[in-house]
């Protein structure tokens, strides 16, 4: 398939800049992938589609406050530093993006916070905006992370055109987030409230947790018309044996196995055994899923509404069927569903 086949017109007014008042009261579009039938619901109605011994696979990665603002030595110019991932804990080496990049060279020092709570030195160039920096900090790892917490902002995507607030710290995080390491939220999971999860549990629905630390590659634009030539960024993922067992039991019983979000789907599709079951893993994946593709583990999924020409939309089309999904997106635009991270949800069954 070609990149241009995933184009659609999305009015700017449909981009959600704020979350719904209540997590589980976003709108929910239900798409039946066999017939293409569409239903319009509220997210908490998801309860009606799941039953005893069905399994929902959740990504329990935790977003850390990755966006920081520092001042360059001598000039005092403000520089945005976006922490991508820690390369070495002992040396406090980090992979980062800087903006404006043209001002930042190897050897430059950056000062963070009014009283220079953290100081970093640029040690290498990685890409046009990418740098490797070393934080010059003598305290414990706990103290270092506390300072990052104080100085860092919730890394809202750039298309949310406002400053991050205290509310975002809570709302741009799933209620089941545990393992810190993501620079973007696994957004399908944002719709789950404690009450809804309790009600699903009472109905007998089981939850299996996996971890995929979402990187900025999630938002990277596809720049080639021929999709086979697009390279995904690598992201770390972990599946524990106990969680794989929960999923495999449901597969054996022919129950509904639901991947909550594209990140959960990518994780499980990166750890399929020869007999089409889920295996435990601690690895990195750069898997790119686009039509046609045969899925091995999940037979349903929950996802948000994604950008035109994004790798996320391509995965959804592979799962729900290209024609069905593109038609559903047309309906979503017409019915004014809200798009992207803080937007509405879709259940594909």
Coordinates of C-alpha atoms in Angstrom, one line a residue:
X1 CA 0.0 0.0 0.0
X2 CA 1.0 3.6 -0.6
X3 CA 1.3 6.5 1.9
X4 CA -1.2 8.6 -0.1
X5 CA -3.9 6.0 0.5
X6 CA -4.0 7.1 4.2
X7 CA -4.8 10.7 3.5
X8 CA -8.0 12.3 4.8
X9 CA -9.1 15.8 5.6
X10 CA -9.1 16.5 9.3
X11 CA -10.4 19.9 10.4
X12 CA -8.2 21.6 13.0
X13 CA -11.3 22.1 15.2
X14 CA -11.5 18.3 15.8
X15 CA -8.0 18.1 17.5
X16 CA -8.6 17.6 21.2
X17 CA -6.6 20.1 23.2
X18 CA -8.0 19.0 26.6
X19 CA -9.2 15.7 28.0
X20 CA -12.9 14.9 28.5
X21 CA -14.3 15.9 31.9
X22 CA -14.4 12.2 33.0
X23 CA -12.0 9.6 31.6
X24 CA -14.7 7.1 30.8
X25 CA -17.1 9.6 29.3
X26 CA -15.3 10.2 26.0
X27 CA -17.3 9.1 23.0
X28 CA -16.7 5.6 21.7
X29 CA -17.2 4.5 18.1
X30 CA -17.7 0.7 17.8
X31 CA -16.6 -0.8 14.4
X32 CA -17.6 -4.3 13.5
X33 CA -14.8 -5.5 11.3
X34 CA -16.7 -8.3 9.6
X35 CA -19.6 -6.1 8.4
X36 CA -18.3 -2.6 8.7
X37 CA -21.3 -1.7 10.9
X38 CA -20.7 1.4 13.1
X39 CA -22.3 2.1 16.5
X40 CA -22.0 5.4 18.5
X41 CA -21.5 5.0 22.3
X42 CA -19.9 6.5 25.4
X43 CA -16.6 4.9 26.4
X44 CA -18.0 3.2 29.6
X45 CA -20.4 1.3 27.3
X46 CA -17.3 -0.8 26.4
X47 CA -18.5 -3.0 29.4
X48 CA -21.3 -4.3 27.1
X49 CA -18.9 -5.9 24.7
X50 CA -16.8 -8.0 27.1
X51 CA -17.6 -11.0 29.2
X52 CA -16.2 -13.5 31.7
X53 CA -12.7 -14.7 30.9
X54 CA -12.2 -12.2 28.1
X55 CA -8.8 -10.4 28.4
X56 CA -7.8 -6.8 27.9
X57 CA -4.0 -6.2 27.3
X58 CA -2.9 -2.9 28.9
X59 CA 0.4 -1.1 28.4
X60 CA 1.5 -0.1 31.9
X61 CA 4.4 2.2 30.8
X62 CA 4.6 5.5 32.8
X63 CA 5.2 8.9 31.2
X64 CA 8.0 10.9 32.8
X65 CA 8.2 14.7 32.6
X66 CA 10.5 14.7 29.6
X67 CA 10.3 18.3 28.5
X68 CA 12.7 20.6 30.2
X69 CA 13.9 24.2 29.7
X70 CA 17.5 25.2 30.3
X71 CA 19.7 28.2 29.7
X72 CA 22.9 28.0 27.6
X73 CA 26.1 29.1 29.4
X74 CA 27.4 32.6 28.5
X75 CA 24.4 33.7 26.3
X76 CA 21.6 32.6 28.7
X77 CA 19.5 31.6 25.6
X78 CA 16.5 29.4 26.6
X79 CA 16.8 25.9 25.1
X80 CA 14.1 23.2 25.1
X81 CA 15.6 19.9 26.0
X82 CA 13.4 16.8 25.4
X83 CA 14.6 13.7 27.2
X84 CA 14.2 10.7 25.0
X85 CA 15.9 7.9 27.0
X86 CA 18.6 7.2 29.5
X87 CA 21.6 5.7 27.9
X88 CA 23.7 5.1 31.1
X89 CA 22.4 5.5 34.6
X90 CA 25.8 5.7 36.3
X91 CA 27.2 8.3 33.9
X92 CA 23.8 10.1 33.7
X93 CA 24.0 10.0 29.9
X94 CA 20.8 10.8 28.0
X95 CA 19.6 10.8 24.5
X96 CA 17.8 14.2 23.9
X97 CA 16.3 16.5 21.3
X98 CA 17.2 20.2 21.6
X99 CA 15.4 23.2 20.2
X100 CA 16.7 25.5 18.7
X101 CA 19.3 22.9 17.7
X102 CA 21.6 25.3 15.7
X103 CA 22.7 27.0 18.9
X104 CA 23.8 23.8 20.7
X105 CA 27.2 22.3 20.1
X106 CA 29.4 19.7 21.7
X107 CA 31.0 21.1 24.8
X108 CA 28.1 23.5 25.6
X109 CA 26.8 23.6 29.1
X110 CA 23.1 23.9 30.0
X111 CA 21.7 25.1 33.3
X112 CA 18.3 24.1 34.5
X113 CA 16.2 25.8 37.3
X114 CA 16.6 29.1 39.0
X115 CA 19.4 27.9 41.3
X116 CA 20.9 25.6 38.6
X117 CA 19.3 22.5 40.2
X118 CA 20.8 20.5 37.3
X119 CA 23.6 21.2 34.9
X120 CA 24.3 19.2 31.8
X121 CA 27.1 19.1 29.2
X122 CA 26.6 18.3 25.5
X123 CA 28.9 15.3 24.7
X124 CA 27.8 14.3 21.2
X125 CA 25.6 15.0 18.1
X126 CA 23.2 12.2 17.1
X127 CA 20.9 13.7 14.5
X128 CA 20.0 17.2 13.3
X129 CA 18.2 17.9 16.5
X130 CA 19.5 15.0 18.6
X131 CA 22.3 15.3 21.2
X132 CA 23.8 13.1 23.9
X133 CA 24.1 15.0 27.1
X134 CA 25.6 14.2 30.5
X135 CA 24.1 15.6 33.7
X136 CA 26.8 16.7 36.1
X137 CA 25.1 15.6 39.3
X138 CA 26.7 14.0 42.4
X139 CA 23.6 13.0 44.4
X140 CA 21.8 9.7 44.4
X141 CA 19.7 8.4 41.5
X142 CA 16.6 9.2 43.6
X143 CA 17.6 12.8 44.1
X144 CA 18.4 13.1 40.4
X145 CA 15.0 11.9 39.4
X146 CA 13.3 14.1 42.0
X147 CA 15.0 17.1 40.3
X148 CA 13.9 16.0 36.9
X149 CA 10.4 15.7 38.3
X150 CA 10.6 19.3 39.7
X151 CA 12.1 20.8 36.5
X152 CA 10.3 18.7 33.8
X153 CA 7.0 19.3 32.2
X154 CA 4.4 16.7 31.1
X155 CA 5.5 16.1 27.4
X156 CA 2.2 17.0 25.7
X157 CA 2.5 16.4 21.9
X158 CA 3.3 19.6 19.9
X159 CA -0.2 19.7 18.3
X160 CA -1.7 20.5 21.7
X161 CA -1.1 24.2 21.5
X162 CA -1.0 25.2 25.1
X163 CA 1.4 24.9 28.1
X164 CA 1.1 21.7 30.2
X165 CA -0.7 22.2 33.5
X166 CA -0.9 20.4 36.9
X167 CA -4.1 18.6 35.5
X168 CA -2.1 17.1 32.6
X169 CA 0.3 15.5 35.1
X170 CA -2.6 13.3 36.2
X171 CA -4.6 13.1 33.0
X172 CA -1.8 12.4 30.5
X173 CA -1.1 9.2 32.4
X174 CA -3.1 6.0 32.6
X175 CA -4.4 5.0 36.0
X176 CA -2.5 1.7 35.6
X177 CA 0.9 3.3 34.8
X178 CA 3.7 1.7 36.7
X179 CA 7.0 1.4 34.8
X180 CA 8.6 4.7 34.0
X181 CA 10.1 5.2 30.6
X182 CA 7.7 6.7 28.1
X183 CA 7.8 10.1 26.5
X184 CA 4.2 9.9 25.2
X185 CA 1.2 8.3 26.8
X186 CA -0.4 5.0 25.5
X187 CA -3.5 7.1 24.8
X188 CA -6.2 4.4 24.4
X189 CA -5.6 3.6 28.0
X190 CA -6.4 7.1 29.2
X191 CA -10.1 6.3 28.9
X192 CA -10.1 3.8 31.7
X193 CA -11.3 5.0 35.1
X194 CA -11.0 3.0 38.4
X195 CA -14.8 2.6 38.5
X196 CA -14.9 1.1 34.9
X197 CA -12.0 -1.3 35.6
X198 CA -13.8 -2.5 38.8
X199 CA -17.0 -3.1 36.8
X200 CA -15.1 -5.0 34.1
X201 CA -13.4 -7.1 36.8
X202 CA -16.8 -7.9 38.4
X203 CA -18.0 -9.1 35.0
X204 CA -15.0 -11.5 35.0
X205 CA -12.8 -9.6 32.5
X206 CA -9.1 -10.2 33.1
X207 CA -6.3 -7.7 32.6
X208 CA -2.9 -8.6 31.3
X209 CA -0.2 -6.0 31.5
X210 CA 2.7 -5.5 29.2
X211 CA 5.2 -2.6 29.0
X212 CA 6.3 -0.7 25.9
X213 CA 8.1 2.5 26.5
X214 CA 6.6 4.8 23.9
X215 CA 9.2 7.0 22.1
X216 CA 8.8 10.0 19.9
X217 CA 9.1 7.7 16.8
X218 CA 5.3 7.2 17.4
X219 CA 4.8 10.7 16.0
X220 CA 7.5 10.5 13.3
X221 CA 6.1 11.3 9.9
X222 CA 6.3 8.7 7.1
X223 CA 8.2 10.4 4.3
X224 CA 8.2 7.6 1.7
X225 CA 5.3 6.7 -0.7
X226 CA 6.4 3.1 -0.6
X227 CA 5.6 1.9 2.9
X228 CA 8.0 -1.0 2.8
X229 CA 10.8 1.6 2.8
X230 CA 9.7 3.3 6.1
X231 CA 11.8 2.4 9.2
X232 CA 10.3 2.6 12.6
X233 CA 12.2 3.7 15.7
X234 CA 13.1 1.0 18.2
X235 CA 11.2 0.9 21.5
X236 CA 11.8 -1.3 24.5
X237 CA 9.1 -3.7 25.6
X238 CA 8.6 -6.3 28.4
X239 CA 6.2 -9.2 28.7
X240 CA 6.3 -11.3 31.8
X241 CA 5.5 -15.0 31.7
X242 CA 2.6 -14.6 34.1
X243 CA 1.0 -12.0 31.8
X244 CA 1.6 -14.1 28.7
X245 CA -0.2 -17.0 30.4
X246 CA -3.3 -14.9 31.0
X247 CA -3.5 -14.1 27.3
X248 CA -2.7 -17.6 26.1
X249 CA -5.5 -19.1 28.3
X250 CA -8.0 -16.7 26.7
X251 CA -6.8 -17.7 23.2
X252 CA -7.2 -21.4 24.1
X253 CA -10.7 -20.7 25.4
X254 CA -11.5 -18.8 22.2
X255 CA -12.4 -15.7 24.2
X256 CA -12.1 -12.1 23.3
X257 CA -8.5 -10.8 23.5
X258 CA -8.4 -7.0 23.3
X259 CA -5.3 -5.0 22.7
X260 CA -5.8 -1.6 24.4
X261 CA -3.9 0.7 22.1
X262 CA -1.5 0.5 19.2
X263 CA 1.4 0.1 21.6
X264 CA 0.0 -3.0 23.3
X265 CA -0.7 -4.4 19.8
X266 CA 2.8 -3.7 18.6
X267 CA 4.2 -5.3 21.8
X268 CA 2.2 -8.6 21.5
X269 CA 2.8 -8.9 17.7
X270 CA 6.6 -8.6 18.5
X271 CA 6.5 -11.7 20.8
X272 CA 4.6 -14.4 18.9
X273 CA 5.7 -18.0 19.2
X274 CA 5.8 -20.5 16.4
X275 CA 2.4 -21.9 17.5
X276 CA 0.8 -18.4 17.5
X277 CA 0.8 -17.9 21.2
X278 CA 2.3 -15.0 23.2
X279 CA 5.7 -15.5 24.7
X280 CA 7.5 -13.7 27.6
X281 CA 10.1 -11.2 26.3
X282 CA 12.4 -8.3 27.3
X283 CA 13.5 -6.8 24.0
X284 CA 13.3 -3.9 21.5
X285 CA 10.9 -3.7 18.6
X286 CA 10.8 -1.7 15.5
X287 CA 7.9 -3.6 14.0
X288 CA 5.9 -1.6 11.5
X289 CA 2.4 -3.0 10.9
X290 CA 0.5 -1.9 7.8
X291 CA -2.0 -3.7 5.4
X292 CA -2.0 -6.5 4.5
X293 CA -1.0 -8.1 7.8
X294 CA -2.1 -11.2 9.7
X295 CA -2.6 -10.6 13.4
X296 CA -1.8 -13.5 15.8
X297 CA -2.9 -12.7 19.3
X298 CA -5.7 -10.1 19.6
X299 CA -9.1 -10.3 18.0
X300 CA -10.3 -6.9 19.1
X301 CA -8.7 -3.6 19.9
X302 CA -9.3 -0.2 21.5
X303 CA -7.6 2.8 20.0
X304 CA -7.9 6.6 19.6
X305 CA -8.5 8.5 16.4
X306 CA -5.1 9.1 14.6
X307 CA -3.5 11.5 12.2
X308 CA -3.7 11.2 8.5
X309 CA -0.8 9.3 7.0
X310 CA 0.4 8.1 10.4
X311 CA 1.8 4.6 11.2
X312 CA -0.9 4.3 13.8
X313 CA -3.7 4.8 11.3
X314 CA -1.9 2.2 9.1
X315 CA -2.0 -0.4 11.9
X316 CA -5.7 0.3 12.5
X317 CA -6.4 -0.2 8.8
X318 CA -4.5 -3.5 8.9
X319 CA -6.6 -4.7 11.8
X320 CA -10.1 -3.3 11.0
X321 CA -9.8 -3.6 7.2
X322 CA -8.7 -0.6 5.0
X323 CA -12.2 0.2 3.6
X324 CA -14.0 -0.2 6.9
X325 CA -11.6 2.0 8.8
X326 CA -11.3 4.8 6.2
X327 CA -15.1 4.9 6.0
X328 CA -15.3 5.0 9.9
X329 CA -12.9 7.9 9.9
X330 CA -15.1 9.8 7.4
X331 CA -18.0 9.2 9.7
X332 CA -15.9 10.3 12.7
X333 CA -15.1 13.6 11.0
X334 CA -18.8 14.1 10.0
X335 CA -20.0 13.3 13.5
X336 CA -17.3 15.6 15.0
X337 CA -15.4 13.0 17.1
X338 CA -12.4 14.4 18.8
X339 CA -9.0 13.3 17.5
X340 CA -5.5 12.4 18.9
X341 CA -4.2 11.9 22.4
X342 CA -7.0 13.6 24.4
X343 CA -9.6 12.6 21.9
X344 CA -12.3 10.0 21.6
X345 CA -12.0 6.2 21.3
X346 CA -12.8 3.4 18.8
X347 CA -13.4 -0.2 19.7
X348 CA -12.8 -2.6 16.8
X349 CA -14.4 -6.1 17.3

